Amino acid sequence: PMDLSKVVKIGRNATDKDRELASREIKLEYRDKHGRLLTTKEAFRDLCYQFHGYGASKKKEEKRLKQMEREQAQGRMASRQVAAARDGTAAGTLGALKATQKATGKAFI
């Protein structure tokens, strides 16, 4: 977040509304066409592509789509594990370990 009071200089003729607006903190968020939050590097690259009128190469675009799919898959797995932990059921490797621990009564396998 950026504090506007450090950037905006308020003079003697400023109203209360000007002072209130200058005391706000702002945060810029850049998102892609899919609604994903972009990093600073990705946002700058996207800005350059728009300004110069070209886009990413076919290979880079495929790489970015694969990365998005991987992130979505990780998110789905995390939500499944959270739901499984909440319900008391086990999912995946962690679930198998917990089930084995419960069956054997040992802390370590």
Backbone as a ProteinNet text record, in pm:
[ID]
protein_1_A
[PRIMARY]
PMDLSKVVKIGRNATDKDRELASREIKLEYRDKHGRLLTTKEAFRDLCYQFHGYGASKKKEEKRLKQMEREQAQGRMASRQVAAARDGTAAGTLGALKATQKATGKAFI
[TERTIARY]
82.3	0	86.7	38.6	112.3	38.9	111.2	52.2	55.1	-63.1	-70.8	-20.2	-20.8	22.5	170.1	248.9	390	410.5	313.1	325.5	255.4	135.9	54.3	85.9	117.5	143	15.1	-25.3	-147.7	-108.6	-167.7	-137.7	-231.8	-222.9	-305.3	-451.8	-479.1	-615.9	-690.4	-632.7	-693.8	-814.6	-914.6	-1035.6	-1018.4	-1115.5	-1111	-1117.7	-1194.4	-1206.6	-1071.9	-997	-864.5	-771.8	-776.3	-691.2	-730.1	-861.1	-909.7	-866.3	-875.7	-834.1	-683.5	-606.8	-461.1	-414.8	-495.1	-453.6	-484.5	-551.2	-585.3	-463.3	-471.1	-369.1	-427.2	-347	-394.9	-310.8	-371	-301	-344.7	-249.9	-279.9	-268.4	-370.1	-367.3	-386.8	-301.3	-313.5	-360.2	-458.8	-514.2	-510.7	-500.2	-500.7	-643.5	-656.7	-791.2	-871.4	-804.9	-873.6	-906.3	-865.1	-894	-787.3	-677.7	-568	-490.5	-446.2	-364.2	-223.3	-170.7	-40.5	69.3	186.9	303.3	347.7	441.8	491.7	553	628.1	694.9	592.6	493.8	390.4	310.3	279.6	203.4	281.8	411.5	494.7	503.3	519.6	526.4	395.6	283.1	152.7	136.6	182.1	176.6	259.4	378.1	463.6	398.7	338.1	270.6	158.7	80.7	-28.5	24.3	129.1	181.9	241.1	320.6	388	302.1	188.7	95.6	128.9	197.5	221.8	198.6	201.4	175.2	286.2	262.6	360.6	367.7	480.8	494.9	404	383.4	295.5	346	477.4	537.2	519.9	541.5	525.6	379.8	288	145.2	105.4	155.3	127.8	186	306.1	370.5	287.5	235.7	153.9	22.9	-38.6	-162.8	-137.6	-23.4	10.6	29.9	95.5	116.5	-17	-110	-241.9	-315.3	-308	-372.1	-311.3	-177.9	-109.6	-153.2	-163.8	-207.4	-350.3	-437	-575.8	-582.9	-501.8	-500.7	-452	-349.3	-300.4	-408.1	-482	-589.4	-700.2	-732.7	-835.6	-789.9	-662.2	-610.4	-610.2	-572.1	-568.7	-709.5	-806.7	-943.4	-998.3	-959.6	-1002.2	-944.2	-816.1	-752.2	-813.1	-845.7	-909.3	-1046.9	-1122.6	-1255.3	-1245.2	-1146.2	-1129	-1090	-1005.4	-964.6	-1083.2	-1167.7	-1284.8	-1385.7	-1402.3	-1499.8	-1446.8	-1316.4	-1258.4	-1220.6	-1241.5	-1201.4	-1060.9	-996.6	-859	-853.8	-764.8	-749.1	-601.2	-562.3	-425.9	-327.5	-201.6	-93.7	-105.8	-139.5	-154.9	-265.8	-372.4	-482.4	-441.4	-362.3	-315.2	-225.1	-138.7	-51.3	-131.9	-230.1	-312.1	-389.9	-442.4	-517.3	-427.3	-304.2	-209.3	-171	-148.7	-115.2	-227.9	-350.2	-465.9	-480.4	-457.1	-472	-363.2	-240.1	-128.7	-113.8	-162.7	-149.3	-11.2	71.5	207.2	214.1	300.6	315.9	396.8	491.8	577.3	558.8	577.9	561.9	696.6
-118.8	0	125.2	224.4	348.5	458.1	532.9	641	767.5	819.9	937.5	1064.4	1068.9	1190.4	1218.5	1115	1135.4	1186.1	1164.3	1202.8	1335.4	1352.7	1470.7	1578.6	1697.3	1810.9	1891.4	1913.9	1987.7	2129.2	2227.3	2367	2422.8	2555.1	2620.5	2629.5	2630	2646.7	2514.2	2406.8	2274.8	2261.7	2193.7	2169.6	2041.4	2016.1	1893.3	1770	1781.2	1668.1	1639.2	1745.9	1725.5	1655.1	1695.7	1634.2	1488.2	1461.4	1324.3	1236	1287.3	1209.7	1185.3	1283.5	1268.9	1172.1	1149.8	1060.3	914	885.6	747.6	670.8	541.2	452.3	382.8	371.8	306	182.1	87.6	-34.6	-69.4	-72.3	-106.7	-257.6	-314.9	-457	-471.4	-549.2	-575.1	-718.1	-734.9	-867.8	-896.2	-1024	-1061.3	-1082.5	-1127	-1141.7	-1253.9	-1342	-1449.2	-1411.1	-1291.9	-1246.7	-1282	-1344.8	-1380.8	-1256.9	-1251.3	-1141.4	-1156.9	-1050.3	-1057	-1009.2	-1067.5	-1017.4	-888.1	-817.9	-693	-716.9	-823.5	-855.9	-887.2	-968.2	-1003.3	-880.8	-792.8	-672.4	-581.2	-565.3	-481.4	-540.2	-671.6	-737.8	-717.9	-731.4	-712	-569	-473	-332.4	-306.6	-365.6	-350	-411.4	-528.3	-591.9	-503.1	-443.7	-355.9	-230.7	-171	-47.3	-67.5	-172.8	-194.4	-268.4	-320.9	-381.4	-522.9	-596.3	-737.5	-816.8	-948.5	-1032.7	-1131.9	-1221.7	-1325	-1424.6	-1491.5	-1593.3	-1711.5	-1796.1	-1911	-2003	-2021.8	-2109.3	-2051.7	-1921.9	-1857.9	-1860.8	-1842.9	-1846.2	-1985.6	-2089.7	-2226.6	-2251.9	-2199.4	-2215.9	-2149.4	-2030.3	-1959	-2033.8	-2089.8	-2166.3	-2291.7	-2358.5	-2475.7	-2437.4	-2322	-2274.9	-2246.6	-2185.2	-2156.2	-2284.6	-2384.4	-2512.7	-2579.4	-2570.2	-2628.2	-2559.6	-2426.2	-2352	-2388.2	-2403.1	-2440.7	-2580.5	-2671.9	-2808.2	-2809.4	-2728.6	-2720.8	-2664	-2563.9	-2505.6	-2606.1	-2686.6	-2788.9	-2893.7	-2934	-3033.1	-2977.5	-2852.9	-2791.7	-2784	-2747.1	-2737.1	-2875.2	-2978	-3114.1	-3157.8	-3125.8	-3164.9	-3091	-2963.2	-2887	-2944.8	-2977.5	-3035.7	-3172.6	-3249.9	-3382.8	-3370.8	-3275.3	-3255.4	-3208.2	-3126.3	-3075.4	-3186.6	-3274.9	-3382.9	-3500.9	-3506.2	-3618.2	-3734.1	-3718.7	-3823.7	-3794.5	-3894.2	-3878.4	-3877	-3793.6	-3786	-3783.9	-3859.4	-3856.1	-3926.2	-3890.8	-3953.2	-3924.7	-3800.3	-3763.8	-3846.4	-3866.8	-3948	-4091.3	-4146.4	-4283.6	-4294.9	-4194.4	-4196.3	-4189.3	-4101.3	-4088.6	-4216.1	-4278.6	-4402.8	-4512.6	-4520.1	-4620.8	-4594.8	-4468	-4433.5	-4469.6	-4443.5	-4473.8	-4625	-4700.2	-4845.5	-4909.6	-4862	-4922.9	-4864.7	-4743.3	-4679	-4625.1	-4614.5	-4562.9	-4422.1	-4338.9	-4202.2	-4198.1	-4292.2	-4294.1	-4422.9	-4415.4	-4534.7	-4578.3
0	0	0	-70.2	-82.5	-7.2	74.7	151.8	67.3	33.6	-53	15.5	146.7	216	192	157.4	126.9	-15.3	-101.5	-241.8	-269.4	-217.4	-244.2	-141.3	-189.7	-100.5	-85.7	38.4	67.6	109.9	42.4	73.2	178.5	198.8	300.5	258.3	129.5	80	67	114.5	100.2	191.9	140.7	219.7	300.9	387.2	467.5	378.4	270.3	177.9	111.8	76.1	17.8	115.8	239.9	341.6	364.1	362.4	382.1	265.2	143.6	27.4	26.9	72.5	74	182	284.9	393	363.3	253.6	218.1	170.6	185.8	131.5	10	-94.6	-215.1	-242.1	-309.1	-346.7	-488.3	-579.9	-717.6	-736.1	-795.1	-826.9	-976.8	-1038.5	-1180.7	-1199.5	-1285.4	-1311.2	-1460.5	-1495.8	-1637.3	-1685.9	-1809.6	-1867.5	-1801.5	-1727.4	-1656.4	-1512.6	-1469.1	-1334.1	-1232.5	-1278.2	-1188.3	-1147.2	-1023.4	-974.8	-1031.7	-1095.4	-1159.1	-1065.1	-1081.5	-1009.2	-1076.9	-1015.4	-1071.6	-1208.9	-1220.3	-1346.8	-1456.1	-1422.6	-1521	-1562.8	-1467.3	-1498.8	-1591.3	-1567.6	-1653.6	-1793.4	-1802.5	-1932.5	-2009.4	-1940.4	-2003.3	-2051.6	-1971.5	-2009.9	-2135.3	-2141.9	-2259.6	-2383.3	-2366.7	-2479.8	-2532.4	-2442.8	-2484.9	-2553.7	-2497.9	-2551.9	-2690.8	-2707.4	-2834.6	-2936.3	-2892.5	-2985.9	-3026.4	-2944	-2972.6	-2845.4	-2859.1	-2744	-2721.5	-2628.8	-2597.8	-2712.5	-2721.6	-2825	-2792.2	-2891.9	-2874.5	-2763.4	-2759	-2658.8	-2517.2	-2502.4	-2371.1	-2326.4	-2421.1	-2388	-2339.5	-2406.6	-2362.9	-2224.1	-2199.5	-2069.2	-1960	-1988.7	-1890.7	-1864.4	-1968.5	-1950.5	-1866.3	-1889.5	-1809.1	-1663.3	-1640.8	-1504.1	-1436.3	-1508.1	-1451.5	-1417.5	-1505.5	-1478.6	-1356	-1342.5	-1227.9	-1097.9	-1101.6	-983.1	-944.8	-1045.4	-1017.3	-958.6	-1009.9	-957.3	-812.2	-781.8	-644.9	-552.9	-602.3	-523.3	-495.2	-595.6	-576.9	-476.2	-485	-390.9	-248.9	-234.9	-101.3	-43.1	-126.5	-75.8	-39.4	-114.7	-81.2	52.4	74.5	199.5	317.7	297.8	404.9	435.5	330.2	350.2	417.1	376.5	436.8	583.2	614.5	753.7	837.5	778.9	850.1	874.2	775.8	787.7	868.3	888.8	962	872.1	743	649.6	601.1	550.1	504.9	352.5	298.7	153.7	118.8	17	-32.2	59.5	44.8	120.2	269.3	301.4	441.8	507.2	433.6	486.2	509.1	416.6	432.3	554.9	573.9	691.5	820.8	824.7	944.9	973.2	867.2	885.3	939.6	887.1	935	1080	1113.1	1251.4	1346.7	1303.1	1387.7	1406.1	1299	1305.6	1392.4	1378.7	1453.7	1592.9	1613.2	1743.8	1769.6	1666.2	1679.5	1620.9	1679.3	1630	1500.6	1486.4	1368.7	1292.1	1163.5	1078.1	1028.1
[MASK]
+++++++++++++++++++++++++++++++++++++++++++++++++++++++++++++++++++++++++++++++++++++++++++++++++++++++++++++

